mmCIF file of C-alpha atoms in Angstrom:
data_model
loop_
_atom_site.group_PDB
_atom_site.id
_atom_site.type_symbol
_atom_site.label_atom_id
_atom_site.label_comp_id
_atom_site.label_asym_id
_atom_site.label_seq_id
_atom_site.Cartn_x
_atom_site.Cartn_y
_atom_site.Cartn_z
ATOM 1 C CA MET Y 1 66.593 60.748 54.414
ATOM 2 C CA SER Y 2 68.371 64.061 53.676
ATOM 3 C CA ALA Y 3 66.540 67.606 53.791
ATOM 4 C CA ARG Y 4 69.343 68.597 51.290
ATOM 5 C CA THR Y 5 68.220 65.973 48.492
ATOM 6 C CA VAL Y 6 65.334 66.444 46.213
ATOM 7 C CA GLY Y 7 63.417 63.332 44.841
ATOM 8 C CA PHE Y 8 62.145 63.999 41.218
ATOM 9 C CA ILE Y 9 59.627 61.142 39.787
ATOM 10 C CA GLY Y 10 57.857 61.868 36.685
ATOM 11 C CA LEU Y 11 60.631 61.894 33.929
ATOM 12 C CA GLY Y 12 58.203 62.731 30.819
ATOM 13 C CA ILE Y 13 58.039 65.572 28.309
ATOM 14 C CA MET Y 14 58.701 68.313 30.958
ATOM 15 C CA GLY Y 15 60.182 66.477 33.525
ATOM 16 C CA VAL Y 16 63.030 65.563 32.328
ATOM 17 C CA PRO Y 17 64.325 69.266 31.267
ATOM 18 C CA MET Y 18 63.083 70.821 34.899
ATOM 19 C CA ALA Y 19 64.773 67.991 36.612
ATOM 20 C CA THR Y 20 67.717 68.750 34.761
ATOM 21 C CA ASN Y 21 67.544 72.620 35.642
ATOM 22 C CA LEU Y 22 67.670 71.258 39.460
ATOM 23 C CA VAL Y 23 70.710 69.679 38.639
ATOM 24 C CA ASN Y 24 72.367 72.526 37.001
ATOM 25 C CA ALA Y 25 71.588 74.769 39.951
ATOM 26 C CA GLY Y 26 73.246 72.451 42.219
ATOM 27 C CA VAL Y 27 70.662 70.737 44.041
ATOM 28 C CA ASP Y 28 71.329 66.829 45.198
ATOM 29 C CA VAL Y 29 68.515 65.202 42.741
ATOM 30 C CA VAL Y 30 67.469 61.465 42.772
ATOM 31 C CA VAL Y 31 65.292 59.927 40.308
ATOM 32 C CA TRP Y 32 63.550 57.127 39.404
ATOM 33 C CA ALA Y 33 61.558 55.813 36.477
ATOM 34 C CA ARG Y 34 59.968 53.029 34.846
ATOM 35 C CA THR Y 35 62.021 53.297 31.703
ATOM 36 C CA PRO Y 36 65.415 53.386 31.921
ATOM 37 C CA GLY Y 37 66.229 56.111 29.314
ATOM 38 C CA PRO Y 38 65.313 59.238 31.065
ATOM 39 C CA VAL Y 39 67.190 58.144 33.986
ATOM 40 C CA ALA Y 40 70.388 57.552 32.417
ATOM 41 C CA ASP Y 41 70.028 60.892 30.721
ATOM 42 C CA LEU Y 42 69.394 62.292 34.032
ATOM 43 C CA VAL Y 43 72.295 60.681 35.822
ATOM 44 C CA ALA Y 44 74.593 61.853 32.931
ATOM 45 C CA ALA Y 45 73.624 65.321 33.593
ATOM 46 C CA GLY Y 46 74.487 64.624 37.534
ATOM 47 C CA ALA Y 47 71.520 63.238 39.236
ATOM 48 C CA ARG Y 48 71.620 60.174 41.024
ATOM 49 C CA ALA Y 49 69.592 57.103 40.383
ATOM 50 C CA ALA Y 50 67.660 54.938 43.122
ATOM 51 C CA ASP Y 51 67.304 51.355 42.621
ATOM 52 C CA ASP Y 52 63.585 51.720 43.300
ATOM 53 C CA LEU Y 53 60.604 53.515 43.784
ATOM 54 C CA SER Y 54 60.877 53.153 47.738
ATOM 55 C CA GLY Y 55 64.635 54.481 47.231
ATOM 56 C CA VAL Y 56 63.655 57.984 46.437
ATOM 57 C CA PHE Y 57 61.375 58.290 49.381
ATOM 58 C CA ASP Y 58 64.487 57.107 51.496
ATOM 59 C CA ALA Y 59 67.250 59.459 50.217
ATOM 60 C CA ALA Y 60 64.948 62.781 49.628
ATOM 61 C CA GLU Y 61 62.889 65.084 52.358
ATOM 62 C CA THR Y 62 61.296 66.841 49.339
ATOM 63 C CA ILE Y 63 59.652 64.945 46.590
ATOM 64 C CA ILE Y 64 58.586 66.561 43.227
ATOM 65 C CA LEU Y 65 55.923 64.799 41.502
ATOM 66 C CA MET Y 66 55.701 65.678 37.683
ATOM 67 C CA LEU Y 67 53.223 62.668 36.757
ATOM 68 C CA ARG Y 68 50.797 62.364 34.109
ATOM 69 C CA ASP Y 69 47.587 61.721 36.072
ATOM 70 C CA GLU Y 70 46.010 61.022 39.083
ATOM 71 C CA ALA Y 71 46.577 57.128 39.074
ATOM 72 C CA ALA Y 72 49.686 57.839 38.755
ATOM 73 C CA VAL Y 73 49.985 60.118 41.658
ATOM 74 C CA ASP Y 74 48.535 57.685 43.923
ATOM 75 C CA ALA Y 75 50.632 54.482 42.799
ATOM 76 C CA VAL Y 76 53.716 56.414 43.445
ATOM 77 C CA LEU Y 77 52.681 57.138 46.657
ATOM 78 C CA GLY Y 78 51.218 54.173 47.418
ATOM 79 C CA ARG Y 79 47.728 56.019 48.147
ATOM 80 C CA GLY Y 80 45.184 53.233 49.448
ATOM 81 C CA THR Y 81 47.705 50.801 50.745
ATOM 82 C CA ASP Y 82 50.186 50.700 53.796
ATOM 83 C CA GLU Y 83 52.945 52.389 51.643
ATOM 84 C CA PHE Y 84 51.177 55.787 51.631
ATOM 85 C CA VAL Y 85 51.692 56.899 55.386
ATOM 86 C CA ARG Y 86 55.482 55.431 55.111
ATOM 87 C CA ARG Y 87 56.282 57.173 52.271
ATOM 88 C CA VAL Y 88 54.824 60.827 52.850
ATOM 89 C CA ARG Y 89 55.590 60.923 56.558
ATOM 90 C CA GLY Y 90 58.228 63.435 57.271
ATOM 91 C CA HIS Y 91 58.027 64.257 53.511
ATOM 92 C CA THR Y 92 57.195 67.757 51.662
ATOM 93 C CA VAL Y 93 55.027 66.406 48.473
ATOM 94 C CA VAL Y 94 55.183 69.049 45.456
ATOM 95 C CA GLN Y 95 52.458 67.902 43.012
ATOM 96 C CA MET Y 96 53.404 69.799 39.855
ATOM 97 C CA GLY Y 97 50.893 68.020 37.603
ATOM 98 C CA THR Y 98 47.706 69.383 36.498
ATOM 99 C CA PHE Y 99 44.652 67.364 38.156
ATOM 100 C CA THR Y 100 41.072 68.094 39.595
ATOM 101 C CA THR Y 101 40.969 70.508 42.821
ATOM 102 C CA ALA Y 102 38.967 67.631 44.365
ATOM 103 C CA TYR Y 103 41.641 65.234 44.034
ATOM 104 C CA SER Y 104 44.291 68.076 45.163
ATOM 105 C CA ARG Y 105 42.367 68.959 48.088
ATOM 106 C CA THR Y 106 41.569 65.193 49.463
ATOM 107 C CA LEU Y 107 45.343 64.578 48.872
ATOM 108 C CA ALA Y 108 46.694 67.212 50.597
ATOM 109 C CA VAL Y 109 44.242 66.652 53.756
ATOM 110 C CA GLN Y 110 45.848 62.689 53.681
ATOM 111 C CA VAL Y 111 49.024 63.917 53.239
ATOM 112 C CA SER Y 112 48.907 66.189 56.227
ATOM 113 C CA GLU Y 113 47.346 63.745 58.339
ATOM 114 C CA SER Y 114 49.864 60.854 57.615
ATOM 115 C CA GLY Y 115 52.529 63.292 59.283
ATOM 116 C CA GLY Y 116 53.683 65.217 55.420
ATOM 117 C CA ARG Y 117 53.403 68.375 53.887
ATOM 118 C CA TYR Y 118 51.990 68.790 50.783
ATOM 119 C CA VAL Y 119 52.382 71.847 48.262
ATOM 120 C CA GLU Y 120 50.383 72.501 45.135
ATOM 121 C CA ALA Y 121 52.662 73.486 42.154
ATOM 122 C CA PRO Y 122 51.266 73.597 38.808
ATOM 123 C CA VAL Y 123 52.991 75.625 36.057
ATOM 124 C CA SER Y 124 52.274 77.133 32.994
ATOM 125 C CA GLY Y 125 54.073 76.522 30.121
ATOM 126 C CA SER Y 126 55.375 73.522 27.428
ATOM 127 C CA ARG Y 127 58.366 71.613 26.727
ATOM 128 C CA GLY Y 128 60.390 74.429 25.671
ATOM 129 C CA PRO Y 129 60.018 76.988 28.773
ATOM 130 C CA ALA Y 130 60.653 73.630 30.841
ATOM 131 C CA THR Y 131 64.024 73.200 28.974
ATOM 132 C CA GLU Y 132 64.583 76.943 29.275
ATOM 133 C CA GLY Y 133 63.850 77.390 32.782
ATOM 134 C CA THR Y 134 60.938 79.824 31.809
ATOM 135 C CA LEU Y 135 58.153 78.459 33.404
ATOM 136 C CA VAL Y 136 55.757 79.892 35.586
ATOM 137 C CA ALA Y 137 54.585 78.436 38.831
ATOM 138 C CA MET Y 138 51.178 78.534 40.891
ATOM 139 C CA LEU Y 139 51.903 77.735 44.529
ATOM 140 C CA ALA Y 140 49.354 76.559 47.122
ATOM 141 C CA GLY Y 141 49.670 75.378 50.705
ATOM 142 C CA ASP Y 142 51.110 76.106 53.901
ATOM 143 C CA ASP Y 143 53.168 79.190 53.595
ATOM 144 C CA GLU Y 144 55.861 77.582 55.757
ATOM 145 C CA ALA Y 145 55.624 74.396 53.393
ATOM 146 C CA ILE Y 146 55.664 76.834 50.187
ATOM 147 C CA GLY Y 147 58.990 78.765 51.614
ATOM 148 C CA HIS Y 148 60.563 75.432 51.558
ATOM 149 C CA VAL Y 149 60.083 74.326 48.370
ATOM 150 C CA GLU Y 150 60.237 78.099 46.697
ATOM 151 C CA PRO Y 151 64.080 77.832 45.891
ATOM 152 C CA LEU Y 152 63.616 74.826 44.543
ATOM 153 C CA ILE Y 153 60.632 76.436 42.252
ATOM 154 C CA ASP Y 154 63.016 79.142 41.209
ATOM 155 C CA ALA Y 155 65.644 76.950 39.859
ATOM 156 C CA MET Y 156 62.764 75.234 37.310
ATOM 157 C CA CYS Y 157 60.540 78.219 36.592
ATOM 158 C CA ALA Y 158 61.153 81.940 35.878
ATOM 159 C CA GLN Y 159 58.415 83.552 38.098
ATOM 160 C CA ARG Y 160 56.226 81.912 40.881
ATOM 161 C CA PHE Y 161 52.701 83.341 42.457
ATOM 162 C CA ARG Y 162 51.526 82.390 45.555
ATOM 163 C CA CYS Y 163 47.578 81.734 45.177
ATOM 164 C CA GLY Y 164 46.455 80.775 48.416
ATOM 165 C CA ALA Y 165 45.289 77.699 50.370
ATOM 166 C CA VAL Y 166 44.789 74.188 48.311
ATOM 167 C CA PRO Y 167 43.658 73.883 45.557
ATOM 168 C CA ALA Y 168 43.763 77.767 44.549
ATOM 169 C CA ALA Y 169 46.825 76.795 42.464
ATOM 170 C CA LEU Y 170 44.831 74.424 40.681
ATOM 171 C CA SER Y 171 42.217 76.739 39.919
ATOM 172 C CA MET Y 172 44.585 79.285 38.577
ATOM 173 C CA LYS Y 173 45.823 76.948 36.185
ATOM 174 C CA LEU Y 174 42.946 76.140 34.988
ATOM 175 C CA ALA Y 175 42.376 79.870 34.230
ATOM 176 C CA VAL Y 176 45.087 80.110 32.556
ATOM 177 C CA ASN Y 177 44.798 76.931 30.648
ATOM 178 C CA THR Y 178 41.346 78.200 29.292
ATOM 179 C CA PHE Y 179 43.004 81.153 27.803
ATOM 180 C CA LEU Y 180 45.778 79.306 26.394
ATOM 181 C CA ILE Y 181 43.686 76.416 24.928
ATOM 182 C CA THR Y 182 40.959 78.792 23.427
ATOM 183 C CA MET Y 183 44.044 81.065 22.061
ATOM 184 C CA VAL Y 184 46.034 78.212 20.369
ATOM 185 C CA THR Y 185 42.465 76.963 18.911
ATOM 186 C CA GLY Y 186 41.795 80.317 17.687
ATOM 187 C CA LEU Y 187 44.996 80.299 16.165
ATOM 188 C CA ALA Y 188 44.853 77.454 14.174
ATOM 189 C CA GLU Y 189 41.200 78.678 13.004
ATOM 190 C CA THR Y 190 42.880 81.692 11.585
ATOM 191 C CA PHE Y 191 45.708 79.502 9.440
ATOM 192 C CA HIS Y 192 42.840 77.111 8.387
ATOM 193 C CA PHE Y 193 40.747 80.092 7.165
ATOM 194 C CA ALA Y 194 43.579 81.893 5.338
ATOM 195 C CA ALA Y 195 44.712 78.531 3.812
ATOM 196 C CA GLN Y 196 41.073 77.936 2.562
ATOM 197 C CA THR Y 197 40.294 81.612 1.333
ATOM 198 C CA GLY Y 198 43.635 82.012 -0.794
ATOM 199 C CA ALA Y 199 45.325 83.973 2.073
ATOM 200 C CA ASP Y 200 49.220 83.489 1.903
ATOM 201 C CA THR Y 201 49.809 81.990 5.447
ATOM 202 C CA GLU Y 202 53.739 82.880 5.608
ATOM 203 C CA VAL Y 203 52.399 86.690 4.931
ATOM 204 C CA LEU Y 204 49.712 86.153 7.431
ATOM 205 C CA ARG Y 205 52.424 84.812 10.130
ATOM 206 C CA ALA Y 206 54.524 87.958 9.341
ATOM 207 C CA VAL Y 207 51.254 90.042 10.217
ATOM 208 C CA LEU Y 208 50.237 88.251 13.187
ATOM 209 C CA GLU Y 209 53.666 88.544 14.889
ATOM 210 C CA SER Y 210 54.270 92.468 13.803
ATOM 211 C CA GLY Y 211 50.881 93.054 15.397
ATOM 212 C CA PRO Y 212 50.046 94.033 19.086
ATOM 213 C CA MET Y 213 47.798 90.417 19.466
ATOM 214 C CA ALA Y 214 51.611 88.904 18.921
ATOM 215 C CA SER Y 215 52.995 86.663 21.805
ATOM 216 C CA VAL Y 216 55.895 84.033 22.514
ATOM 217 C CA VAL Y 217 53.116 81.510 22.090
ATOM 218 C CA SER Y 218 51.422 82.885 19.175
ATOM 219 C CA ARG Y 219 54.733 83.190 17.485
ATOM 220 C CA GLY Y 220 55.855 79.833 18.520
ATOM 221 C CA LYS Y 221 52.742 78.226 17.287
ATOM 222 C CA ALA Y 222 52.479 79.917 14.086
ATOM 223 C CA ARG Y 223 55.974 79.108 13.230
ATOM 224 C CA LYS Y 224 55.139 75.605 13.831
ATOM 225 C CA LEU Y 225 52.138 75.649 10.778
ATOM 226 C CA THR Y 226 54.478 77.398 8.348
ATOM 227 C CA GLU Y 227 57.032 75.232 8.760
ATOM 228 C CA GLY Y 228 55.113 71.879 9.018
ATOM 229 C CA ASP Y 229 56.923 71.243 12.188
ATOM 230 C CA LEU Y 230 53.940 69.208 14.841
ATOM 231 C CA ALA Y 231 56.668 67.843 16.912
ATOM 232 C CA PRO Y 232 55.036 68.699 20.260
ATOM 233 C CA GLN Y 233 55.949 71.176 22.777
ATOM 234 C CA ALA Y 234 52.238 70.335 24.504
ATOM 235 C CA ALA Y 235 50.638 67.068 22.559
ATOM 236 C CA ILE Y 236 47.056 67.298 21.407
ATOM 237 C CA ALA Y 237 46.190 64.078 24.017
ATOM 238 C CA ASP Y 238 47.120 66.275 26.981
ATOM 239 C CA VAL Y 239 45.784 69.667 26.009
ATOM 240 C CA LEU Y 240 42.616 67.437 25.561
ATOM 241 C CA LYS Y 241 43.144 66.153 29.062
ATOM 242 C CA ASN Y 242 43.231 69.539 30.310
ATOM 243 C CA ALA Y 243 40.169 70.595 28.601
ATOM 244 C CA ARG Y 244 38.087 68.270 29.918
ATOM 245 C CA LEU Y 245 39.562 69.411 33.453
ATOM 246 C CA ILE Y 246 38.324 72.900 32.562
ATOM 247 C CA GLU Y 247 34.530 72.002 31.525
ATOM 248 C CA ASP Y 248 34.393 69.562 34.321
ATOM 249 C CA ALA Y 249 35.187 72.297 36.509
ATOM 250 C CA ALA Y 250 32.841 75.024 35.032
ATOM 251 C CA VAL Y 251 30.087 72.614 34.857
ATOM 252 C CA ALA Y 252 30.685 72.156 38.814
ATOM 253 C CA ALA Y 253 30.912 75.830 39.388
ATOM 254 C CA GLY Y 254 27.375 76.430 36.908
ATOM 255 C CA THR Y 255 29.601 78.918 34.822
ATOM 256 C CA ALA Y 256 29.272 79.360 30.978
ATOM 257 C CA HIS Y 257 31.976 77.850 29.008
ATOM 258 C CA PRO Y 258 31.099 77.942 25.003
ATOM 259 C CA LEU Y 259 34.928 78.500 23.820
ATOM 260 C CA ILE Y 260 36.752 75.745 26.261
ATOM 261 C CA ARG Y 261 33.855 73.300 24.912
ATOM 262 C CA ALA Y 262 34.323 74.032 21.250
ATOM 263 C CA SER Y 263 37.832 73.997 21.596
ATOM 264 C CA ARG Y 264 37.489 70.394 23.327
ATOM 265 C CA GLU Y 265 35.153 68.756 20.842
ATOM 266 C CA LEU Y 266 37.832 70.014 18.333
ATOM 267 C CA TYR Y 267 40.786 68.179 20.533
ATOM 268 C CA GLN Y 268 38.617 65.138 20.850
ATOM 269 C CA GLU Y 269 38.488 65.088 17.230
ATOM 270 C CA ALA Y 270 41.979 65.458 16.467
ATOM 271 C CA VAL Y 271 42.447 62.617 19.223
ATOM 272 C CA ASP Y 272 39.919 60.262 17.554
ATOM 273 C CA ASN Y 273 42.045 60.668 14.042
ATOM 274 C CA GLY Y 274 44.917 59.432 15.661
ATOM 275 C CA GLN Y 275 46.551 63.258 16.095
ATOM 276 C CA GLY Y 276 47.157 63.022 19.806
ATOM 277 C CA ALA Y 277 50.901 62.896 19.587
ATOM 278 C CA ILE Y 278 51.240 65.944 17.896
ATOM 279 C CA ASP Y 279 51.638 69.582 19.141
ATOM 280 C CA MET Y 280 48.503 71.220 19.999
ATOM 281 C CA ILE Y 281 48.524 73.687 16.765
ATOM 282 C CA GLY Y 282 48.001 70.271 14.850
ATOM 283 C CA VAL Y 283 44.151 70.886 15.988
ATOM 284 C CA ILE Y 284 44.130 72.479 12.740
ATOM 285 C CA THR Y 285 43.681 68.785 11.127
ATOM 286 C CA ALA Y 286 40.408 68.498 12.969
ATOM 287 C CA LEU Y 287 39.494 71.892 11.131
ATOM 288 C CA GLU Y 288 40.539 70.454 8.050
ATOM 289 C CA ALA Y 289 38.939 67.065 8.459
ATOM 290 C CA ARG Y 290 35.656 69.115 9.214
ATOM 291 C CA THR Y 291 36.226 71.188 6.235
ATOM 292 C CA ARG Y 292 36.420 67.996 4.230
ATOM 293 C CA SER Y 293 33.437 66.643 5.329
ATOM 294 C CA THR Y 294 30.979 69.235 4.733
ATOM 295 C CA ARG Y 295 32.432 69.749 1.548
ATOM 296 C CA ASP Y 296 31.698 65.939 0.709
ATOM 297 C CA SER Y 297 28.500 66.121 1.943
ATOM 298 C CA ALA Y 298 27.331 69.028 0.145
#
């Protein structure tokens, strides 16, 4: 096991470009995945492939996880089995997915008790920023462990913020995602309203891009709508998962959450209508479906 080697597990829509940026920064990266395609892409970029999952832990002291859900993290770490202690002891586990704060808090304790270090490091951004290295990272954990991984975070992200003890970074990420999800949902409703009332959506896009409300996200999502490009930067199904996490956390905290609830309902409808794989701005399809239903019943 080398302190200079980093293991990266979770080669999905964001994991591949993030791992690629580590390789491009000169980091010795070892990867593994259940499907060979992403591994081949990383090897072509300069990473090394482990023969199996255990090979990643044998080769690298720091293990970065960019996995879809909690069950995937448990499986990779061998949580609940005899493998867990062997895999995390002497390792720094950097968990970059977006999960419940309770899950992360418990995992942090178990990693520490097993002789490892745990850093919570969710990121704000989607595939585009992951490719460009412009993600924003939120970090929580022991200061020494955070300091150990910050050079790696800098290779993947444009900015990073220390948030405190676990699970403060995930709480911050859920707050950030509340703004992102409700903003994009509002943008979708704006374009839906314009189309239904006869406003020119190309002109609408130009007006929004020129005004004080414009942002990188709003410009990109508006362009997707007017160009009919719904290839996912952040897929509706993934956004729905995050909206559920926010809503559950709000319920647990006893705080009002009308906007995220309304957004979650629309993303759920889009998934139910078979649109889960398209970009989140495709939530406009749920609005269109609601309009058709209202008119049909009139």
